[in-house]
Amino acid sequence: MLFLYNTLSRKKEMFVPLHEPNVGMYVCGPTVYGDPHLGHARPAITFDILFRYLQHLEYKVRYVRNITDVGHLENDADAGEDKIAKKARLDQLEPMEVVQYYTNRYHKAMEALNVLPPSIEPHASGHILEQIEFTQKILDAGYAYESEGSVYFDVEKYNKDYRYGKLSGRNVEEMLETTRELDGQSEKRRSVDFALWKKASPEHIMRWKAPWSEGFPGWHMECSAMGTKYLGEEFDIHGGGMDLMFPHHECEIAQSCAALGKDSVRYWMHNNMITIGGQKMGKSLGNFITLEQFFTGKHPLLNKAFSPMTIRFFILQAHYRSTVDFSSEALEASEKGLERLLEGYARLQKLKPNGKQPATAGVDKSSLNQTASGVNQVSLSQTASGVEQFSSGQVASGDKSESSLAGLRQRCESAMNDDLNTPIVISNLFDALKTINLVHDGKAGISENELAELKSVFKLYLEDLMGIQEEAAQGEGVEAYQKAVDLLLNIRLDAKKNKDWATSDRIRNELSALGFEIKDTKDGFEWRL
RNA sequence: GGUACUUUGGCCGAGUGGUUAGGCACCGGUCUGCAAAACCGUCUACGGCGGUUCGAAUCCGCCAAGUACCUCCA
């Protein structure tokens, strides 16, 4: 049973889809007027996990994540000017050129982070008609009014029939007292009213024809229009960053409810912010670090470059509803942990069952040492009897591994079911890693069944659900190159046997100089680039 | 000012009534021609004060510190 925290109720609720086995999920995507930064990675990864997990639970998921390329107003000197248009003028580019550029950049970063593409990725600019229609519906329902070519949502009237503020826990009366004076509010009846359609000023480049004026849709309209278009008037999950809770999602609820007479969304989910020195990382504070800067290490706050997988792992090590404080040190800690975990996972693939074989125990008493000749060496040849038995006297420690393995899958599953608690899943994998290493070192036994289960759980949770994978390039020639390195290191191994330290050290030193990390093990070697 | 939230060991970060979260670092050990790496083990904290309870990091109250939203923002 999957439980998800619903912002509406402030409680974890059992997830029951409206139309099983189908699940509709909408997540607020990026505004494409700047390079994607760490803050963009969090919702993308959070809801990627949910997307993957729902599919694992055998739901048929339609995942919609929008691209905002129109309509956000800026409240500064250029008040009322569209963000995209502003950036376009500065760069002397067509607005859609800017949109395309940053959309591509975003996609590239998401792919690097192993974030699966959504089922549908609608652009706001491609759904102007739908937004005009939606606005008309609200007008027809009587919850909006036209004023000087713009259309505003009548929050006060809406609040009499429904309740405005139920998501963020605000009430309109208080807001009327406390909201500040803003430019352009003279057109509005109340300061809390918000634009559904905005008339474009003469210098405004992005504009569309509508019954009320030539202009552009209000900032919250795209999600209402596109969400209901692709997922229906009612759908299961709507996600996004916590900073969107108010006003964006609150207004969205009001719009949809006003137009359709009912709530559209069952489960509202919000990921928390990434902080830097305890402060939110964001555009307005100018303290954000772009994903590219992470990947290249080119930022004053970074001691080094960090791989996309490290970023992903770092984010998954915190629960999605907690703030997570970024620092180079914290990332370095995650990086090391991830490395160890992935190395163990690679090791697991080479592991052979030993000891504690239920029925066919005691078949073959060959030594475990034969398998320990190096992780990168191919040693997967499974004999028909398959089982290599570990020497007696290790049976006791074998029981230890059993206890830590028992229920591993179940523990991971409960963690995921408990509002996607990926930190707990990870801690369980680290526990299992201990067993893997003990078996690898010949200090514990593992049966064939246990081994298969272990491999299966790691594959499922680490790779399929959390989307963590080796970053090593997969391509033609890679295998040949790996074998070449193995060959060199085997020559070194021979040299060592002959106590030819000169040759041995030369191979190691020169490979190290090329960037290889050589690890001598008891019976062979491991290496990585 | 309003609303909501947070405060966990050297650092990051789970955990909502009773057993060791986990990671990183440190320290100890194993392995080793040397070196590195790897592996194993150790380190038992919960902002302060009071209350409820047989028992609280976990529930309640007060205090302190901090953050977010109220304006574009993931």
PDB file of C-alpha atoms in Angstrom, chain A residues 60-213:
ATOM      1  CA  LYS A  60      -0.369   2.790 -16.285  1.00  0.00           C
ATOM      2  CA  VAL A  61       0.933   6.290 -15.708  1.00  0.00           C
ATOM      3  CA  ARG A  62       0.474   9.330 -17.845  1.00  0.00           C
ATOM      4  CA  TYR A  63       3.026  11.820 -16.624  1.00  0.00           C
ATOM      5  CA  VAL A  64       2.642  15.391 -17.843  1.00  0.00           C
ATOM      6  CA  ARG A  65       5.369  17.914 -17.145  1.00  0.00           C
ATOM      7  CA  ASN A  66       4.988  21.296 -18.746  1.00  0.00           C
ATOM      8  CA  ILE A  67       7.437  23.737 -20.219  1.00  0.00           C
ATOM      9  CA  THR A  68       6.602  27.291 -19.254  1.00  0.00           C
ATOM     10  CA  ASP A  69       7.616  29.490 -22.126  1.00  0.00           C
ATOM     11  CA  VAL A  70       5.152  32.324 -21.814  1.00  0.00           C
ATOM     12  CA  GLY A  71       3.205  34.410 -19.427  1.00  0.00           C
ATOM     13  CA  HIS A  72       5.170  34.964 -16.275  1.00  0.00           C
ATOM     14  CA  LEU A  73       5.119  38.578 -15.250  1.00  0.00           C
ATOM     15  CA  GLU A  74       8.080  40.271 -13.746  1.00  0.00           C
ATOM     16  CA  ASN A  75       7.631  42.644 -10.905  1.00  0.00           C
ATOM     17  CA  ASP A  76      10.540  44.961 -11.411  1.00  0.00           C
ATOM     18  CA  ALA A  77      11.381  47.986 -13.539  1.00  0.00           C
ATOM     19  CA  ASP A  78       9.945  46.253 -16.565  1.00  0.00           C
ATOM     20  CA  ALA A  79       6.752  45.407 -14.783  1.00  0.00           C
ATOM     21  CA  GLY A  80       4.395  43.439 -16.899  1.00  0.00           C
ATOM     22  CA  GLU A  81       6.923  42.385 -19.414  1.00  0.00           C
ATOM     23  CA  ASP A  82       7.073  38.738 -20.144  1.00  0.00           C
ATOM     24  CA  LYS A  83      10.152  36.967 -18.811  1.00  0.00           C
ATOM     25  CA  ILE A  84      10.875  35.243 -22.050  1.00  0.00           C
ATOM     26  CA  ALA A  85      10.400  38.389 -24.051  1.00  0.00           C
ATOM     27  CA  LYS A  86      12.706  40.325 -21.807  1.00  0.00           C
ATOM     28  CA  LYS A  87      15.476  37.834 -22.099  1.00  0.00           C
ATOM     29  CA  ALA A  88      14.941  37.696 -25.856  1.00  0.00           C
ATOM     30  CA  ARG A  89      15.365  41.404 -26.250  1.00  0.00           C
ATOM     31  CA  LEU A  90      18.526  41.339 -24.202  1.00  0.00           C
ATOM     32  CA  ASP A  91      20.000  38.575 -26.249  1.00  0.00           C
ATOM     33  CA  GLN A  92      18.663  39.848 -29.552  1.00  0.00           C
ATOM     34  CA  LEU A  93      17.016  36.534 -30.174  1.00  0.00           C
ATOM     35  CA  GLU A  94      13.576  35.423 -31.162  1.00  0.00           C
ATOM     36  CA  PRO A  95      11.632  34.446 -28.039  1.00  0.00           C
ATOM     37  CA  MET A  96      11.146  30.972 -29.317  1.00  0.00           C
ATOM     38  CA  GLU A  97      14.854  30.733 -29.952  1.00  0.00           C
ATOM     39  CA  VAL A  98      15.479  31.369 -26.279  1.00  0.00           C
ATOM     40  CA  VAL A  99      12.806  28.854 -25.371  1.00  0.00           C
ATOM     41  CA  GLN A 100      14.313  26.214 -27.612  1.00  0.00           C
ATOM     42  CA  TYR A 101      17.828  26.839 -26.377  1.00  0.00           C
ATOM     43  CA  TYR A 102      17.022  26.494 -22.700  1.00  0.00           C
ATOM     44  CA  THR A 103      14.602  23.647 -23.288  1.00  0.00           C
ATOM     45  CA  ASN A 104      17.413  21.745 -24.959  1.00  0.00           C
ATOM     46  CA  ARG A 105      19.730  22.561 -22.091  1.00  0.00           C
ATOM     47  CA  TYR A 106      17.148  21.365 -19.618  1.00  0.00           C
ATOM     48  CA  HIS A 107      16.599  18.123 -21.481  1.00  0.00           C
ATOM     49  CA  LYS A 108      20.282  17.475 -21.673  1.00  0.00           C
ATOM     50  CA  ALA A 109      20.723  17.984 -17.941  1.00  0.00           C
ATOM     51  CA  MET A 110      17.728  15.785 -17.135  1.00  0.00           C
ATOM     52  CA  GLU A 111      19.064  13.025 -19.296  1.00  0.00           C
ATOM     53  CA  ALA A 112      22.416  13.231 -17.573  1.00  0.00           C
ATOM     54  CA  LEU A 113      20.612  12.899 -14.246  1.00  0.00           C
ATOM     55  CA  ASN A 114      18.866   9.823 -15.603  1.00  0.00           C
ATOM     56  CA  VAL A 115      15.473  11.456 -15.240  1.00  0.00           C
ATOM     57  CA  LEU A 116      13.008   9.699 -17.493  1.00  0.00           C
ATOM     58  CA  PRO A 117      11.188  11.903 -19.972  1.00  0.00           C
ATOM     59  CA  PRO A 118       7.535  12.478 -19.091  1.00  0.00           C
ATOM     60  CA  SER A 119       4.761  11.025 -21.210  1.00  0.00           C
ATOM     61  CA  ILE A 120       3.743  14.463 -22.441  1.00  0.00           C
ATOM     62  CA  GLU A 121       5.695  17.682 -22.220  1.00  0.00           C
ATOM     63  CA  PRO A 122       3.323  20.441 -23.316  1.00  0.00           C
ATOM     64  CA  HIS A 123       4.442  24.000 -23.945  1.00  0.00           C
ATOM     65  CA  ALA A 124       2.321  26.837 -22.632  1.00  0.00           C
ATOM     66  CA  SER A 125       2.821  28.680 -25.897  1.00  0.00           C
ATOM     67  CA  GLY A 126       1.332  25.757 -27.757  1.00  0.00           C
ATOM     68  CA  HIS A 127      -1.854  25.862 -25.704  1.00  0.00           C
ATOM     69  CA  ILE A 128      -2.978  29.458 -25.942  1.00  0.00           C
ATOM     70  CA  LEU A 129      -6.353  28.444 -27.349  1.00  0.00           C
ATOM     71  CA  GLU A 130      -7.014  26.100 -24.471  1.00  0.00           C
ATOM     72  CA  GLN A 131      -6.087  28.815 -22.033  1.00  0.00           C
ATOM     73  CA  ILE A 132      -8.402  31.306 -23.703  1.00  0.00           C
ATOM     74  CA  GLU A 133     -11.211  28.766 -23.562  1.00  0.00           C
ATOM     75  CA  PHE A 134     -10.512  28.036 -19.935  1.00  0.00           C
ATOM     76  CA  THR A 135     -10.576  31.727 -19.130  1.00  0.00           C
ATOM     77  CA  GLN A 136     -13.889  32.034 -20.951  1.00  0.00           C
ATOM     78  CA  LYS A 137     -15.304  29.216 -18.854  1.00  0.00           C
ATOM     79  CA  ILE A 138     -14.413  31.038 -15.682  1.00  0.00           C
ATOM     80  CA  LEU A 139     -15.964  34.232 -17.050  1.00  0.00           C
ATOM     81  CA  ASP A 140     -19.117  32.314 -17.963  1.00  0.00           C
ATOM     82  CA  ALA A 141     -19.261  30.838 -14.506  1.00  0.00           C
ATOM     83  CA  GLY A 142     -19.117  34.350 -13.110  1.00  0.00           C
ATOM     84  CA  TYR A 143     -15.873  34.139 -11.219  1.00  0.00           C
ATOM     85  CA  ALA A 144     -13.902  36.548 -13.366  1.00  0.00           C
ATOM     86  CA  TYR A 145     -14.268  40.030 -14.768  1.00  0.00           C
ATOM     87  CA  GLU A 146     -12.807  41.955 -17.645  1.00  0.00           C
ATOM     88  CA  SER A 147     -10.964  45.181 -17.023  1.00  0.00           C
ATOM     89  CA  GLU A 148      -9.210  47.258 -19.668  1.00  0.00           C
ATOM     90  CA  GLY A 149      -8.559  44.291 -21.917  1.00  0.00           C
ATOM     91  CA  SER A 150      -7.348  42.044 -19.145  1.00  0.00           C
ATOM     92  CA  VAL A 151      -9.308  39.373 -17.321  1.00  0.00           C
ATOM     93  CA  TYR A 152      -9.000  38.927 -13.574  1.00  0.00           C
ATOM     94  CA  PHE A 153     -10.114  36.198 -11.255  1.00  0.00           C
ATOM     95  CA  ASP A 154     -12.591  37.391  -8.643  1.00  0.00           C
ATOM     96  CA  VAL A 155     -11.102  35.862  -5.538  1.00  0.00           C
ATOM     97  CA  GLU A 156     -13.603  37.368  -3.141  1.00  0.00           C
ATOM     98  CA  LYS A 157     -16.614  36.024  -4.998  1.00  0.00           C
ATOM     99  CA  TYR A 158     -15.012  32.641  -5.457  1.00  0.00           C
ATOM    100  CA  ASN A 159     -14.246  32.519  -1.770  1.00  0.00           C
ATOM    101  CA  LYS A 160     -17.916  32.892  -0.913  1.00  0.00           C
ATOM    102  CA  ASP A 161     -18.860  29.739  -2.801  1.00  0.00           C
ATOM    103  CA  TYR A 162     -15.705  27.713  -2.387  1.00  0.00           C
ATOM    104  CA  ARG A 163     -12.693  28.269  -0.260  1.00  0.00           C
ATOM    105  CA  TYR A 164      -9.725  30.140  -1.565  1.00  0.00           C
ATOM    106  CA  GLY A 165      -6.549  29.316   0.340  1.00  0.00           C
ATOM    107  CA  LYS A 166      -7.236  25.754   1.364  1.00  0.00           C
ATOM    108  CA  LEU A 167      -3.962  24.456   0.025  1.00  0.00           C
ATOM    109  CA  SER A 168      -1.653  26.960   1.642  1.00  0.00           C
ATOM    110  CA  GLY A 169      -3.808  27.601   4.704  1.00  0.00           C
ATOM    111  CA  ARG A 170      -4.545  31.232   4.065  1.00  0.00           C
ATOM    112  CA  ASN A 171      -7.736  33.128   4.380  1.00  0.00           C
ATOM    113  CA  VAL A 172      -8.818  35.885   2.093  1.00  0.00           C
ATOM    114  CA  GLU A 173      -9.805  38.372   4.788  1.00  0.00           C
ATOM    115  CA  GLU A 174      -6.342  38.310   6.258  1.00  0.00           C
ATOM    116  CA  MET A 175      -4.759  38.595   2.876  1.00  0.00           C
ATOM    117  CA  LEU A 176      -6.801  41.651   2.034  1.00  0.00           C
ATOM    118  CA  GLU A 177      -5.394  43.321   5.095  1.00  0.00           C
ATOM    119  CA  THR A 178      -1.804  42.318   4.644  1.00  0.00           C
ATOM    120  CA  THR A 179      -1.129  42.239   0.928  1.00  0.00           C
ATOM    121  CA  ARG A 180       1.171  44.965  -0.254  1.00  0.00           C
ATOM    122  CA  GLU A 181       0.492  47.559  -2.870  1.00  0.00           C
ATOM    123  CA  LEU A 182       1.710  46.516  -6.275  1.00  0.00           C
ATOM    124  CA  ASP A 183       1.885  48.207  -9.632  1.00  0.00           C
ATOM    125  CA  GLY A 184      -0.974  47.791 -12.026  1.00  0.00           C
ATOM    126  CA  GLN A 185      -3.467  46.934  -9.379  1.00  0.00           C
ATOM    127  CA  SER A 186      -5.784  49.705 -10.305  1.00  0.00           C
ATOM    128  CA  GLU A 187      -7.376  47.452 -12.918  1.00  0.00           C
ATOM    129  CA  LYS A 188      -8.144  44.899 -10.255  1.00  0.00           C
ATOM    130  CA  ARG A 189     -11.055  45.116  -7.889  1.00  0.00           C
ATOM    131  CA  ARG A 190      -9.088  43.553  -5.094  1.00  0.00           C
ATOM    132  CA  SER A 191      -5.397  43.172  -4.533  1.00  0.00           C
ATOM    133  CA  VAL A 192      -5.810  39.410  -4.145  1.00  0.00           C
ATOM    134  CA  ASP A 193      -7.339  39.036  -7.605  1.00  0.00           C
ATOM    135  CA  PHE A 194      -5.002  37.584 -10.174  1.00  0.00           C
ATOM    136  CA  ALA A 195      -4.749  37.788 -13.951  1.00  0.00           C
ATOM    137  CA  LEU A 196      -6.220  35.128 -16.210  1.00  0.00           C
ATOM    138  CA  TRP A 197      -5.495  37.106 -19.337  1.00  0.00           C
ATOM    139  CA  LYS A 198      -3.251  40.093 -19.586  1.00  0.00           C
ATOM    140  CA  LYS A 199      -3.380  42.746 -22.266  1.00  0.00           C
ATOM    141  CA  ALA A 200       0.043  43.203 -23.862  1.00  0.00           C
ATOM    142  CA  SER A 201       1.750  46.536 -23.740  1.00  0.00           C
ATOM    143  CA  PRO A 202       2.946  47.858 -27.109  1.00  0.00           C
ATOM    144  CA  GLU A 203       6.546  46.765 -26.671  1.00  0.00           C
ATOM    145  CA  HIS A 204       5.539  43.291 -25.617  1.00  0.00           C
ATOM    146  CA  ILE A 205       6.737  40.770 -28.205  1.00  0.00           C
ATOM    147  CA  MET A 206       4.865  37.629 -27.245  1.00  0.00           C
ATOM    148  CA  ARG A 207       1.192  38.239 -27.876  1.00  0.00           C
ATOM    149  CA  TRP A 208      -1.848  36.394 -29.021  1.00  0.00           C
ATOM    150  CA  LYS A 209      -5.316  37.416 -30.087  1.00  0.00           C
ATOM    151  CA  ALA A 210      -8.108  36.825 -27.628  1.00  0.00           C
ATOM    152  CA  PRO A 211     -11.684  38.095 -27.298  1.00  0.00           C
ATOM    153  CA  TRP A 212     -10.567  40.647 -24.724  1.00  0.00           C
ATOM    154  CA  SER A 213      -7.342  41.989 -26.181  1.00  0.00           C
TER     155      SER A 213
END
